[in-house]
Amino acid sequence: MNETLIFTVLTLCALGVVAAVALFFVAKKFHVWEDPRIDDVEKMLPGANCGGCGFPGCRGLASALVKADTMEGLACPVGGSQTMKSIAEYLGRVAEEKEPEVAVVRCSGSCQNRPKTNTYDGVSSCAVASSLYAGETGCSFGCVGFGDCVKVCAFGALKMNPETGLPEVDDEKCTACGKCVKACPKMIIELRKKGPKSRRVFVSCVNKDKGAITRKACKVGCIGCGKCVKTCPFEAIKLENNVAYIDSYKCRLCRKCVVECPTGAINEVNFPPRPPKEAGPAKPMAEKAAVATAAPVSAPVTENKGAEQTENVKKESEKVEK
């Protein structure tokens, strides 16, 4: 009995040693060498593993950064430019300069501006609802309102406003990872340049219907009139498929387009309040008329010249009134 037990133990030990030796040689044979710098670069990254860089987690980006000859096209939206500069300095390369971006909801079709025409009774998912029918309103391009974008945001930067029925972005929390952009089936969320002091101007509409149809579906929809395109001095606005679009990298935030838009489809974010509107051009003309009338009293002017001045003022006033 004892001999059998001892034999069994020795046999198992021998098999274990043989298996260990075999595994050792196999590991050596098929060993894949990995650059130790990948571990260092991964530690420099924020560790959010959000996928906003286009790779499966921070480890994937770290590996790509170490293996690539240049850092062009490689960036961590969460860490930002400072993180990329640190990594570039460690790797002895130059980081690509990229301006901070933020997610923007390009739809102002609130419950008040875009009244419902029917009621959806199904799964509370934007993806499911949009695949089944056009939507609860007359606009088939606007926000569905079930918050798929809110659910995928790992940073708590999005929330649904119960009064408007639209998602709202917190600029301070948004990392521009792009998950909400991919989650929106209507493609109304995009990443735009954050802008100085987080100030931005953008067309808050993606409706491609003709003006009359858009106006009927939503009070603040873009009707494709093109006034904003004509008034922009920087050629930052283009009109395509009946809807205007502002290039955030060409826009100089003059806000002339905001004033010209007849439906209020262009949003201005984080700007100081505008000054009170002036009385208009008629007021200066009235002042000129008063000065011209008072001129014969204060200065020696001939009767004919005074009459001529009065006549000129009248003509200018008529032009303004027209």
Short mmCIF file of N, CA and C in Angstrom, two decimals, residues 52-135:
data_model
loop_
_atom_site.label_atom_id
_atom_site.label_comp_id
_atom_site.label_asym_id
_atom_site.label_seq_id
_atom_site.Cartn_x
_atom_site.Cartn_y
_atom_site.Cartn_z
N GLY A 52 -12.15 56.73 -27.31
CA GLY A 52 -12.24 57.95 -28.11
C GLY A 52 -11.06 58.15 -29.04
N CYS A 53 -9.94 57.50 -28.74
CA CYS A 53 -8.74 57.60 -29.58
C CYS A 53 -8.84 56.72 -30.82
N GLY A 54 -9.82 55.81 -30.83
CA GLY A 54 -9.97 54.88 -31.95
C GLY A 54 -9.33 53.53 -31.71
N PHE A 55 -8.78 53.32 -30.52
CA PHE A 55 -8.15 52.04 -30.17
C PHE A 55 -8.89 51.39 -29.00
N PRO A 56 -8.76 50.08 -28.86
CA PRO A 56 -9.46 49.39 -27.76
C PRO A 56 -8.78 49.62 -26.42
N GLY A 57 -8.99 50.80 -25.87
CA GLY A 57 -8.42 51.10 -24.56
C GLY A 57 -7.10 51.82 -24.65
N CYS A 58 -6.62 52.27 -23.49
CA CYS A 58 -5.37 53.04 -23.41
C CYS A 58 -4.15 52.20 -23.82
N ARG A 59 -4.21 50.91 -23.55
CA ARG A 59 -3.10 50.02 -23.91
C ARG A 59 -2.90 50.00 -25.42
N GLY A 60 -3.99 49.96 -26.15
CA GLY A 60 -3.92 49.96 -27.61
C GLY A 60 -3.31 51.24 -28.16
N LEU A 61 -3.69 52.38 -27.57
CA LEU A 61 -3.12 53.66 -28.01
C LEU A 61 -1.64 53.74 -27.66
N ALA A 62 -1.29 53.27 -26.47
CA ALA A 62 0.11 53.29 -26.05
C ALA A 62 0.98 52.47 -27.00
N SER A 63 0.50 51.31 -27.38
CA SER A 63 1.23 50.46 -28.31
C SER A 63 1.40 51.14 -29.67
N ALA A 64 0.31 51.79 -30.14
CA ALA A 64 0.37 52.48 -31.43
C ALA A 64 1.33 53.66 -31.39
N LEU A 65 1.36 54.38 -30.27
CA LEU A 65 2.25 55.53 -30.14
C LEU A 65 3.72 55.12 -30.15
N VAL A 66 4.02 54.02 -29.50
CA VAL A 66 5.41 53.55 -29.43
C VAL A 66 5.85 53.02 -30.79
N LYS A 67 5.00 52.31 -31.49
CA LYS A 67 5.37 51.66 -32.75
C LYS A 67 5.38 52.63 -33.93
N ALA A 68 4.57 53.69 -33.87
CA ALA A 68 4.47 54.62 -35.00
C ALA A 68 5.72 55.49 -35.12
N ASP A 69 6.03 55.89 -36.36
CA ASP A 69 7.19 56.75 -36.59
C ASP A 69 6.89 58.19 -36.18
N THR A 70 5.64 58.60 -36.37
CA THR A 70 5.21 59.95 -35.97
C THR A 70 3.93 59.84 -35.16
N MET A 71 3.56 60.93 -34.49
CA MET A 71 2.34 60.95 -33.69
C MET A 71 1.17 61.57 -34.43
N GLU A 72 1.32 61.74 -35.73
CA GLU A 72 0.26 62.33 -36.54
C GLU A 72 -0.98 61.43 -36.55
N GLY A 73 -2.11 62.01 -36.22
CA GLY A 73 -3.37 61.27 -36.20
C GLY A 73 -3.60 60.47 -34.94
N LEU A 74 -2.65 60.49 -34.02
CA LEU A 74 -2.79 59.76 -32.75
C LEU A 74 -2.95 60.76 -31.62
N ALA A 75 -4.04 60.66 -30.89
CA ALA A 75 -4.29 61.61 -29.80
C ALA A 75 -5.25 61.02 -28.78
N CYS A 76 -5.10 61.46 -27.55
CA CYS A 76 -6.01 61.05 -26.48
C CYS A 76 -6.93 62.22 -26.17
N PRO A 77 -8.21 62.13 -26.49
CA PRO A 77 -9.12 63.26 -26.25
C PRO A 77 -9.33 63.56 -24.78
N VAL A 78 -9.18 62.55 -23.93
CA VAL A 78 -9.39 62.75 -22.50
C VAL A 78 -8.19 63.47 -21.88
N GLY A 79 -6.99 62.99 -22.20
CA GLY A 79 -5.79 63.60 -21.65
C GLY A 79 -5.49 64.98 -22.21
N GLY A 80 -5.87 65.20 -23.48
CA GLY A 80 -5.65 66.50 -24.09
C GLY A 80 -4.24 66.72 -24.57
N SER A 81 -3.97 67.96 -24.96
CA SER A 81 -2.67 68.30 -25.55
C SER A 81 -1.52 68.16 -24.56
N GLN A 82 -1.78 68.44 -23.28
CA GLN A 82 -0.73 68.35 -22.28
C GLN A 82 -0.20 66.92 -22.14
N THR A 83 -1.13 65.96 -22.11
CA THR A 83 -0.73 64.56 -22.02
C THR A 83 0.06 64.13 -23.24
N MET A 84 -0.39 64.55 -24.42
CA MET A 84 0.30 64.16 -25.64
C MET A 84 1.68 64.80 -25.73
N LYS A 85 1.83 66.01 -25.20
CA LYS A 85 3.15 66.65 -25.19
C LYS A 85 4.11 65.88 -24.28
N SER A 86 3.61 65.41 -23.14
CA SER A 86 4.45 64.64 -22.21
C SER A 86 4.91 63.34 -22.85
N ILE A 87 3.98 62.67 -23.55
CA ILE A 87 4.33 61.41 -24.22
C ILE A 87 5.32 61.66 -25.35
N ALA A 88 5.10 62.75 -26.10
CA ALA A 88 6.01 63.08 -27.20
C ALA A 88 7.41 63.36 -26.68
N GLU A 89 7.50 64.04 -25.57
CA GLU A 89 8.81 64.34 -24.98
C GLU A 89 9.50 63.05 -24.53
N TYR A 90 8.73 62.11 -23.98
CA TYR A 90 9.29 60.84 -23.53
C TYR A 90 9.79 60.01 -24.72
N LEU A 91 9.03 60.03 -25.82
CA LEU A 91 9.39 59.23 -27.00
C LEU A 91 10.35 59.96 -27.93
N GLY A 92 10.64 61.23 -27.64
CA GLY A 92 11.55 62.00 -28.50
C GLY A 92 10.91 62.39 -29.81
N ARG A 93 9.62 62.69 -29.78
CA ARG A 93 8.90 63.07 -31.00
C ARG A 93 8.18 64.39 -30.80
N VAL A 94 7.45 64.80 -31.82
CA VAL A 94 6.72 66.07 -31.77
C VAL A 94 5.23 65.77 -31.76
N ALA A 95 4.52 66.34 -30.80
CA ALA A 95 3.07 66.12 -30.69
C ALA A 95 2.32 67.04 -31.65
N GLU A 96 1.30 66.50 -32.26
CA GLU A 96 0.46 67.27 -33.17
C GLU A 96 -0.42 68.23 -32.38
N GLU A 97 -0.38 69.51 -32.73
CA GLU A 97 -1.20 70.50 -32.05
C GLU A 97 -2.66 70.32 -32.46
N LYS A 98 -3.51 70.20 -31.47
CA LYS A 98 -4.94 70.03 -31.74
C LYS A 98 -5.75 70.85 -30.75
N GLU A 99 -6.66 71.64 -31.29
CA GLU A 99 -7.47 72.49 -30.41
C GLU A 99 -8.50 71.64 -29.68
N PRO A 100 -8.82 72.01 -28.45
CA PRO A 100 -9.81 71.26 -27.67
C PRO A 100 -11.18 71.25 -28.37
N GLU A 101 -11.84 70.12 -28.28
CA GLU A 101 -13.17 69.98 -28.87
C GLU A 101 -14.19 69.63 -27.80
N VAL A 102 -15.45 69.76 -28.15
CA VAL A 102 -16.54 69.46 -27.23
C VAL A 102 -17.73 68.98 -28.05
N ALA A 103 -18.54 68.13 -27.43
CA ALA A 103 -19.74 67.63 -28.12
C ALA A 103 -20.81 68.71 -28.17
N VAL A 104 -21.48 68.80 -29.31
CA VAL A 104 -22.53 69.81 -29.52
C VAL A 104 -23.78 69.13 -30.04
N VAL A 105 -24.92 69.46 -29.44
CA VAL A 105 -26.21 68.90 -29.88
C VAL A 105 -26.81 69.85 -30.90
N ARG A 106 -26.88 69.43 -32.15
CA ARG A 106 -27.38 70.29 -33.22
C ARG A 106 -28.88 70.09 -33.45
N CYS A 107 -29.64 70.36 -32.40
CA CYS A 107 -31.10 70.30 -32.50
C CYS A 107 -31.69 71.17 -31.40
N SER A 108 -32.56 72.08 -31.79
CA SER A 108 -33.26 72.94 -30.82
C SER A 108 -34.75 72.61 -30.80
N GLY A 109 -35.08 71.45 -31.34
CA GLY A 109 -36.48 71.06 -31.42
C GLY A 109 -37.04 70.60 -30.10
N SER A 110 -37.22 71.53 -29.18
CA SER A 110 -37.79 71.21 -27.87
C SER A 110 -39.27 70.88 -28.01
N CYS A 111 -39.88 70.50 -26.90
CA CYS A 111 -41.30 70.16 -26.92
C CYS A 111 -42.14 71.36 -27.36
N GLN A 112 -41.68 72.55 -27.04
CA GLN A 112 -42.41 73.76 -27.40
C GLN A 112 -42.21 74.13 -28.86
N ASN A 113 -40.99 73.98 -29.35
CA ASN A 113 -40.69 74.35 -30.74
C ASN A 113 -41.09 73.29 -31.74
N ARG A 114 -41.17 72.05 -31.28
CA ARG A 114 -41.46 70.94 -32.20
C ARG A 114 -42.55 70.07 -31.60
N PRO A 115 -43.82 70.45 -31.74
CA PRO A 115 -44.92 69.72 -31.11
C PRO A 115 -45.07 68.30 -31.65
N LYS A 116 -45.54 67.42 -30.78
CA LYS A 116 -45.73 66.02 -31.15
C LYS A 116 -46.95 65.84 -32.04
N THR A 117 -46.84 64.90 -32.94
CA THR A 117 -47.97 64.56 -33.82
C THR A 117 -48.49 63.15 -33.52
N ASN A 118 -47.71 62.38 -32.76
CA ASN A 118 -48.13 61.03 -32.39
C ASN A 118 -47.34 60.62 -31.15
N THR A 119 -47.64 59.45 -30.61
CA THR A 119 -46.97 58.97 -29.41
C THR A 119 -46.35 57.60 -29.64
N TYR A 120 -45.10 57.47 -29.29
CA TYR A 120 -44.38 56.20 -29.45
C TYR A 120 -44.56 55.35 -28.19
N ASP A 121 -44.93 54.10 -28.37
CA ASP A 121 -45.13 53.19 -27.25
C ASP A 121 -44.30 51.94 -27.50
N GLY A 122 -43.04 52.03 -27.15
CA GLY A 122 -42.15 50.90 -27.39
C GLY A 122 -40.93 50.99 -26.51
N VAL A 123 -39.86 50.33 -26.91
CA VAL A 123 -38.62 50.33 -26.14
C VAL A 123 -38.04 51.73 -26.09
N SER A 124 -37.62 52.15 -24.90
CA SER A 124 -37.06 53.49 -24.72
C SER A 124 -35.61 53.53 -25.20
N SER A 125 -35.46 53.51 -26.49
CA SER A 125 -34.14 53.53 -27.11
C SER A 125 -34.20 54.33 -28.41
N CYS A 126 -33.28 55.27 -28.57
CA CYS A 126 -33.26 56.08 -29.78
C CYS A 126 -32.99 55.20 -31.00
N ALA A 127 -32.09 54.23 -30.85
CA ALA A 127 -31.73 53.36 -31.97
C ALA A 127 -32.93 52.53 -32.43
N VAL A 128 -33.67 51.99 -31.46
CA VAL A 128 -34.83 51.16 -31.80
C VAL A 128 -35.94 52.01 -32.39
N ALA A 129 -36.25 53.14 -31.73
CA ALA A 129 -37.34 53.99 -32.19
C ALA A 129 -37.09 54.55 -33.59
N SER A 130 -35.86 55.00 -33.85
CA SER A 130 -35.54 55.59 -35.15
C SER A 130 -35.54 54.56 -36.27
N SER A 131 -35.32 53.30 -35.92
CA SER A 131 -35.33 52.25 -36.94
C SER A 131 -36.75 51.82 -37.31
N LEU A 132 -37.72 52.14 -36.43
CA LEU A 132 -39.09 51.71 -36.66
C LEU A 132 -39.92 52.74 -37.41
N TYR A 133 -39.71 54.03 -37.10
CA TYR A 133 -40.52 55.05 -37.77
C TYR A 133 -39.82 56.41 -37.68
N ALA A 134 -40.42 57.44 -38.31
CA ALA A 134 -39.77 58.74 -38.43
C ALA A 134 -39.64 59.48 -37.12
N GLY A 135 -40.56 59.30 -36.22
CA GLY A 135 -40.49 60.01 -34.94
C GLY A 135 -41.85 60.50 -34.49
#
